Amino acid sequence: MVAALGLSGVVVIGLGWSTANAADNVLRSDKAVARSCFEKPLPKGAAGVDRREVTSTVDGLVQARLRPQGSGSGDWDVAVFDKATGKVVAASAALRSSELAESFVTKGQELVVQACRYTGSSRTVVLGVDFLAVDTQDAATQRAEIVRVETPTKQHKDRLFALGLDVTEKADATGVEVVLAGDADRATLREAGMKSTVVQADISAKSIENTKADREYADRTAASALPSGRTAYRHLYEYNFEMKELARANPRLVKAFTLPEATWEGRDVVGVEIATDVENTKDGKPVDFTMGVHHAREWPAGEHAIEWAHELVKGYRAGGELKSLVEKTRNIVVPIVNPDGFNVSREAEPKGDFSRFDYEMKRKNCNVNDSPEDLRAGACAANPAGRERGTDPNRNYAGFWGGSGASTYWGSDTFRGSGPFSEPETRNVRSVIANRPVTNLITLHTYSNLVLRVPGVADVRPPLDEPAYKALGDKMASRNGYTSQPSWALYDTTGGTEDWSYFATGGWGFTFEVGPNEFHPPFAEVVAEYAGLAPAAGAGKGGNRQAFIDMLTNTADPAAHATLVGSAPKGYQLQVRKAFTTPTSPVVQPDGSTKEPIQWADVIKSDLASKGGRFSWAVNPSTRPYVAGRYGRDPQGPPQAGIALANPDGIPAENTNFPGDATAERIPFHVDGMPAVDNGKMEVTVGWATPETDWDLYIFDSAGNLVTSSANGGTNTEKAVLFDPPAGDYTAVMVNYEQADPATPDDWSNLNVGFSSPLPTTYGPKEPYTLTCSDQRGNIVGLAEIYADRGQTVDVGDVCTRSARTAKERGK
Ligand code: 0X9
Ligand code: ZN
């Protein structure tokens, strides 16, 4: 039973697993035909197909599932068509016979369910069809919008994040764009007293407009500038079908694969690997890993990932630069990391009512286990509790998990999950990175035109690799026209993909926030961002296409990772492995207190199958960046002496509306620079008598830019911090926010500007890999500890035979 917002609670079974006649549920075909199941309804009796007709008993959802019968191997797909029009309603085309086709239907709609045997030996497959009623009765009140919330200080940002609203990545020094799903969110923001302005008044209306624009674009465009020529957003089933077709058409070059874990709703997650002699995954080449759609509504992320796969195949076939890059590397592309969430968002799009927002703007996955008990039942797409259920996959990685910028609350759009890697979606990504030499990784998101690198949290400090890391990010940003910066520069986040992958493995990792201002803009914008066409910021610079090529160029460059060379007999297996624990953040509790960090245990490995003779094997540096050290700089002089700023006469009127209302006191001061002083950090502090009075502090540079601020409530001090303050004239602005007793004003005092030296670079211990060599029977015949730094080539010699002899001699 389902009892939830937006759902009637009635689940009507059609051709369900348990109710229907068993024979009815078994579909059969004596022949496999590799073709699209969803393109059109095939005639009764056509080769490779079986079908059933059903009538929807609900206004709501249809779910058609396939399961293999017995232990049969093979690949069956499924599609549901509207009987009257022959139009596809839902489909599923993963690589095995575990399929879930799900979309929206109306009561009385006559449907044809078609199962297609694509490949393999299984003549039969088991079909289940369910109908789930969905109630959209409170539709009218729920206008969804995007607003820009004024957050002139970090405290404002923290206050905003504590509200649990759907905060976007569009943020700058003084504001953050936030999605308000409906009246409840509007009330939350209003009651918190935060100022905001409307950016997008009606997301549903905009979405309907976009859909119309997309139809027109597709109608007038024969083929886009994308490698595939696509002119419209793909459905989940199109992604999966395209990947297996790419593999079928290019058997030596492309391999489609299913990631180890099915999602919460039981969907297979599909990726492709592209390399010469693609089946030989243990050939020692460096791996470039491109992913999309951790976040359900960020459709362009999936489009760019799959287009990159097409690009590689086309580029390889065409010869030239991409061919030689593909020859030197292996490429893994997982366009849709979160298929459950994506399917909800993507299938809701044509509905054109309230549910458009709540479904179409879903961000998280479909884990219901952390939701309150009465909200745990019901299909994800039936949307009990709206978009609220689920874990944010990009807060669930172990890297600094549990700290700031992630929520402990099940319903928050940044809910971190019950523990590091609690989700199948993140464990799937982990399995690729932990078992393959992924030297380079891009995780695609939307929106804000950003190329983001680690760390997600300011306190972590930049890694030792910062100069090279920044240079690579800047290079890619020169192609797509985005801003290249560390993630924390916007706001702290913890549990993000590359904060785990980079700090654990040393493989470069970047988050791209594709596009200027929408989660899934009109499709023409996807094309422009990819190909570098107007109006994209990367117009004329190569766009994301060229940024991806830069990343692949870096993957192929031995200077950017580490290399082991040596020799081993044919058929012997080499492995490098390291096992270590890394602490998460101190784990934030719902009440704001923290508990001890979790010691997260990782095992990272990489395999090489020897072809005999010399080998060259790309690996990541052996030392985890987490322990390797932090990038800083040595002081080039003393810090500037502190400055005490005098309080001007009088006291400004109360002002709760700064900077809208300019009423304040302004005190100028000067920051010196080299060669006289070297300031690594500037701290401006001020105090007053009682915490019931509230003064706020803002620091502006000579051009009038707000460079730092401090605006707490409930304290009698403020402290504003700026790293590496440029020399020049500044102004401290004191705003009288509130007086405890206006009759006897509590004026501020002790306004001081303090300076300290930069923090120098630090170096931690070196960590080795354990290198083993096993013979054809799997016996370990060689063992060594190997240290390898970035850019280094380490000769491990004759690791198998040499150590085997040693082992034998020892045995005597
Ligand atoms: O918040 C996120 O997960 C990403 N932005 S989005 O709007 N697409 O949701 C940005 C994450 C950046 N931080 C790290 N990668 N650490
Ligand atoms: Zn995202």
mmCIF file of N, CA and C in Angstrom, residues 241-283:
data_model
loop_
_atom_site.group_PDB
_atom_site.id
_atom_site.type_symbol
_atom_site.label_atom_id
_atom_site.label_comp_id
_atom_site.label_asym_id
_atom_site.label_seq_id
_atom_site.Cartn_x
_atom_site.Cartn_y
_atom_site.Cartn_z
ATOM 1 N N PHE A 241 20.261 1.422 -25.892
ATOM 2 C CA PHE A 241 20.248 0.778 -27.205
ATOM 3 C C PHE A 241 21.422 1.269 -28.050
ATOM 4 N N GLU A 242 21.656 2.573 -28.007
ATOM 5 C CA GLU A 242 22.743 3.139 -28.804
ATOM 6 C C GLU A 242 24.097 2.562 -28.389
ATOM 7 N N MET A 243 24.280 2.358 -27.094
ATOM 8 C CA MET A 243 25.564 1.813 -26.638
ATOM 9 C C MET A 243 25.757 0.393 -27.130
ATOM 10 N N LYS A 244 24.697 -0.409 -27.098
ATOM 11 C CA LYS A 244 24.934 -1.773 -27.575
ATOM 12 C C LYS A 244 25.068 -1.838 -29.076
ATOM 13 N N GLU A 245 24.405 -0.929 -29.778
ATOM 14 C CA GLU A 245 24.573 -0.870 -31.228
ATOM 15 C C GLU A 245 25.984 -0.401 -31.610
ATOM 16 N N LEU A 246 26.495 0.541 -30.838
ATOM 17 C CA LEU A 246 27.863 1.020 -31.069
ATOM 18 C C LEU A 246 28.848 -0.149 -30.919
ATOM 19 N N ALA A 247 28.603 -0.987 -29.930
ATOM 20 C CA ALA A 247 29.471 -2.148 -29.711
ATOM 21 C C ALA A 247 29.293 -3.171 -30.835
ATOM 22 N N ARG A 248 28.049 -3.368 -31.257
ATOM 23 C CA ARG A 248 27.791 -4.366 -32.293
ATOM 24 C C ARG A 248 28.430 -3.950 -33.619
ATOM 25 N N ALA A 249 28.388 -2.642 -33.898
ATOM 26 C CA ALA A 249 28.949 -2.150 -35.154
ATOM 27 C C ALA A 249 30.480 -2.087 -35.124
ATOM 28 N N ASN A 250 31.054 -2.087 -33.924
ATOM 29 C CA ASN A 250 32.512 -1.901 -33.790
ATOM 30 C C ASN A 250 33.073 -2.911 -32.790
ATOM 31 N N PRO A 251 32.963 -4.203 -33.109
ATOM 32 C CA PRO A 251 33.234 -5.218 -32.093
ATOM 33 C C PRO A 251 34.648 -5.211 -31.515
ATOM 34 N N ARG A 252 35.643 -4.820 -32.278
ATOM 35 C CA ARG A 252 37.013 -4.827 -31.734
ATOM 36 C C ARG A 252 37.310 -3.549 -30.954
ATOM 37 N N LEU A 253 36.508 -2.511 -31.211
ATOM 38 C CA LEU A 253 36.795 -1.178 -30.689
ATOM 39 C C LEU A 253 35.905 -0.787 -29.503
ATOM 40 N N VAL A 254 34.685 -1.292 -29.498
ATOM 41 C CA VAL A 254 33.719 -0.845 -28.480
ATOM 42 C C VAL A 254 33.115 -2.044 -27.779
ATOM 43 N N LYS A 255 33.056 -1.936 -26.460
ATOM 44 C CA LYS A 255 32.437 -2.993 -25.670
ATOM 45 C C LYS A 255 31.419 -2.321 -24.766
ATOM 46 N N ALA A 256 30.181 -2.798 -24.802
ATOM 47 C CA ALA A 256 29.167 -2.277 -23.875
ATOM 48 C C ALA A 256 29.182 -3.168 -22.643
ATOM 49 N N PHE A 257 29.009 -2.582 -21.483
ATOM 50 C CA PHE A 257 29.068 -3.405 -20.266
ATOM 51 C C PHE A 257 28.044 -2.922 -19.246
ATOM 52 N N THR A 258 27.677 -3.860 -18.374
ATOM 53 C CA THR A 258 26.744 -3.560 -17.295
ATOM 54 C C THR A 258 27.557 -3.368 -16.029
ATOM 55 N N LEU A 259 27.306 -2.285 -15.322
ATOM 56 C CA LEU A 259 28.052 -2.061 -14.083
ATOM 57 C C LEU A 259 27.618 -3.086 -13.032
ATOM 58 N N PRO A 260 28.444 -3.280 -11.977
ATOM 59 C CA PRO A 260 28.186 -4.428 -11.096
ATOM 60 C C PRO A 260 26.832 -4.424 -10.384
ATOM 61 N N GLU A 261 26.314 -3.258 -10.062
ATOM 62 C CA GLU A 261 25.094 -3.267 -9.241
ATOM 63 C C GLU A 261 23.906 -2.649 -9.949
ATOM 64 N N ALA A 262 22.769 -3.306 -9.809
ATOM 65 C CA ALA A 262 21.521 -2.710 -10.287
ATOM 66 C C ALA A 262 21.112 -1.592 -9.321
ATOM 67 N N THR A 263 20.301 -0.677 -9.811
ATOM 68 C CA THR A 263 19.853 0.453 -8.992
ATOM 69 C C THR A 263 18.790 0.000 -7.986
ATOM 70 N N TRP A 264 18.340 0.937 -7.163
ATOM 71 C CA TRP A 264 17.292 0.628 -6.180
ATOM 72 C C TRP A 264 16.035 0.089 -6.846
ATOM 73 N N GLU A 265 15.718 0.584 -8.034
ATOM 74 C CA GLU A 265 14.512 0.107 -8.723
ATOM 75 C C GLU A 265 14.816 -1.090 -9.610
ATOM 76 N N GLY A 266 16.039 -1.577 -9.564
ATOM 77 C CA GLY A 266 16.387 -2.797 -10.282
ATOM 78 C C GLY A 266 16.872 -2.584 -11.695
ATOM 79 N N ARG A 267 17.177 -1.330 -12.049
ATOM 80 C CA ARG A 267 17.674 -1.095 -13.408
ATOM 81 C C ARG A 267 19.162 -1.427 -13.513
ATOM 82 N N ASP A 268 19.534 -1.972 -14.657
ATOM 83 C CA ASP A 268 20.949 -2.134 -14.973
ATOM 84 C C ASP A 268 21.525 -0.781 -15.365
ATOM 85 N N VAL A 269 22.770 -0.544 -14.968
ATOM 86 C CA VAL A 269 23.478 0.674 -15.370
ATOM 87 C C VAL A 269 24.480 0.273 -16.450
ATOM 88 N N VAL A 270 24.474 1.012 -17.553
ATOM 89 C CA VAL A 270 25.209 0.591 -18.743
ATOM 90 C C VAL A 270 26.297 1.608 -19.114
ATOM 91 N N GLY A 271 27.419 1.077 -19.559
ATOM 92 C CA GLY A 271 28.494 1.934 -20.048
ATOM 93 C C GLY A 271 29.129 1.334 -21.282
ATOM 94 N N VAL A 272 30.034 2.096 -21.902
ATOM 95 C CA VAL A 272 30.834 1.549 -23.000
ATOM 96 C C VAL A 272 32.301 1.771 -22.708
ATOM 97 N N GLU A 273 33.100 0.844 -23.217
ATOM 98 C CA GLU A 273 34.545 1.013 -23.182
ATOM 99 C C GLU A 273 35.024 1.054 -24.622
ATOM 100 N N ILE A 274 35.927 1.974 -24.893
ATOM 101 C CA ILE A 274 36.409 2.158 -26.264
ATOM 102 C C ILE A 274 37.933 2.113 -26.246
ATOM 103 N N ALA A 275 38.483 1.167 -26.987
ATOM 104 C CA ALA A 275 39.939 1.029 -27.073
ATOM 105 C C ALA A 275 40.243 0.058 -28.204
ATOM 106 N N THR A 276 41.449 0.136 -28.740
ATOM 107 C CA THR A 276 41.821 -0.874 -29.720
ATOM 108 C C THR A 276 41.974 -2.191 -28.956
ATOM 109 N N ASP A 277 41.551 -3.278 -29.561
ATOM 110 C CA ASP A 277 41.533 -4.571 -28.874
ATOM 111 C C ASP A 277 40.803 -4.418 -27.530
ATOM 112 N N VAL A 278 39.550 -3.991 -27.637
ATOM 113 C CA VAL A 278 38.836 -3.509 -26.450
ATOM 114 C C VAL A 278 38.661 -4.570 -25.363
ATOM 115 N N GLU A 279 38.579 -5.833 -25.764
ATOM 116 C CA GLU A 279 38.358 -6.880 -24.757
ATOM 117 C C GLU A 279 39.555 -7.058 -23.826
ATOM 118 N N ASN A 280 40.710 -6.671 -24.294
ATOM 119 C CA ASN A 280 41.927 -6.860 -23.504
ATOM 120 C C ASN A 280 42.086 -5.710 -22.499
ATOM 121 N N THR A 281 41.233 -5.737 -21.484
ATOM 122 C CA THR A 281 41.184 -4.603 -20.552
ATOM 123 C C THR A 281 42.442 -4.490 -19.697
ATOM 124 N N LYS A 282 43.253 -5.545 -19.663
ATOM 125 C CA LYS A 282 44.467 -5.514 -18.825
ATOM 126 C C LYS A 282 45.707 -5.229 -19.664
ATOM 127 N N ASP A 283 45.585 -4.254 -20.574
ATOM 128 C CA ASP A 283 46.712 -3.987 -21.467
ATOM 129 C C ASP A 283 47.623 -2.866 -20.951
#
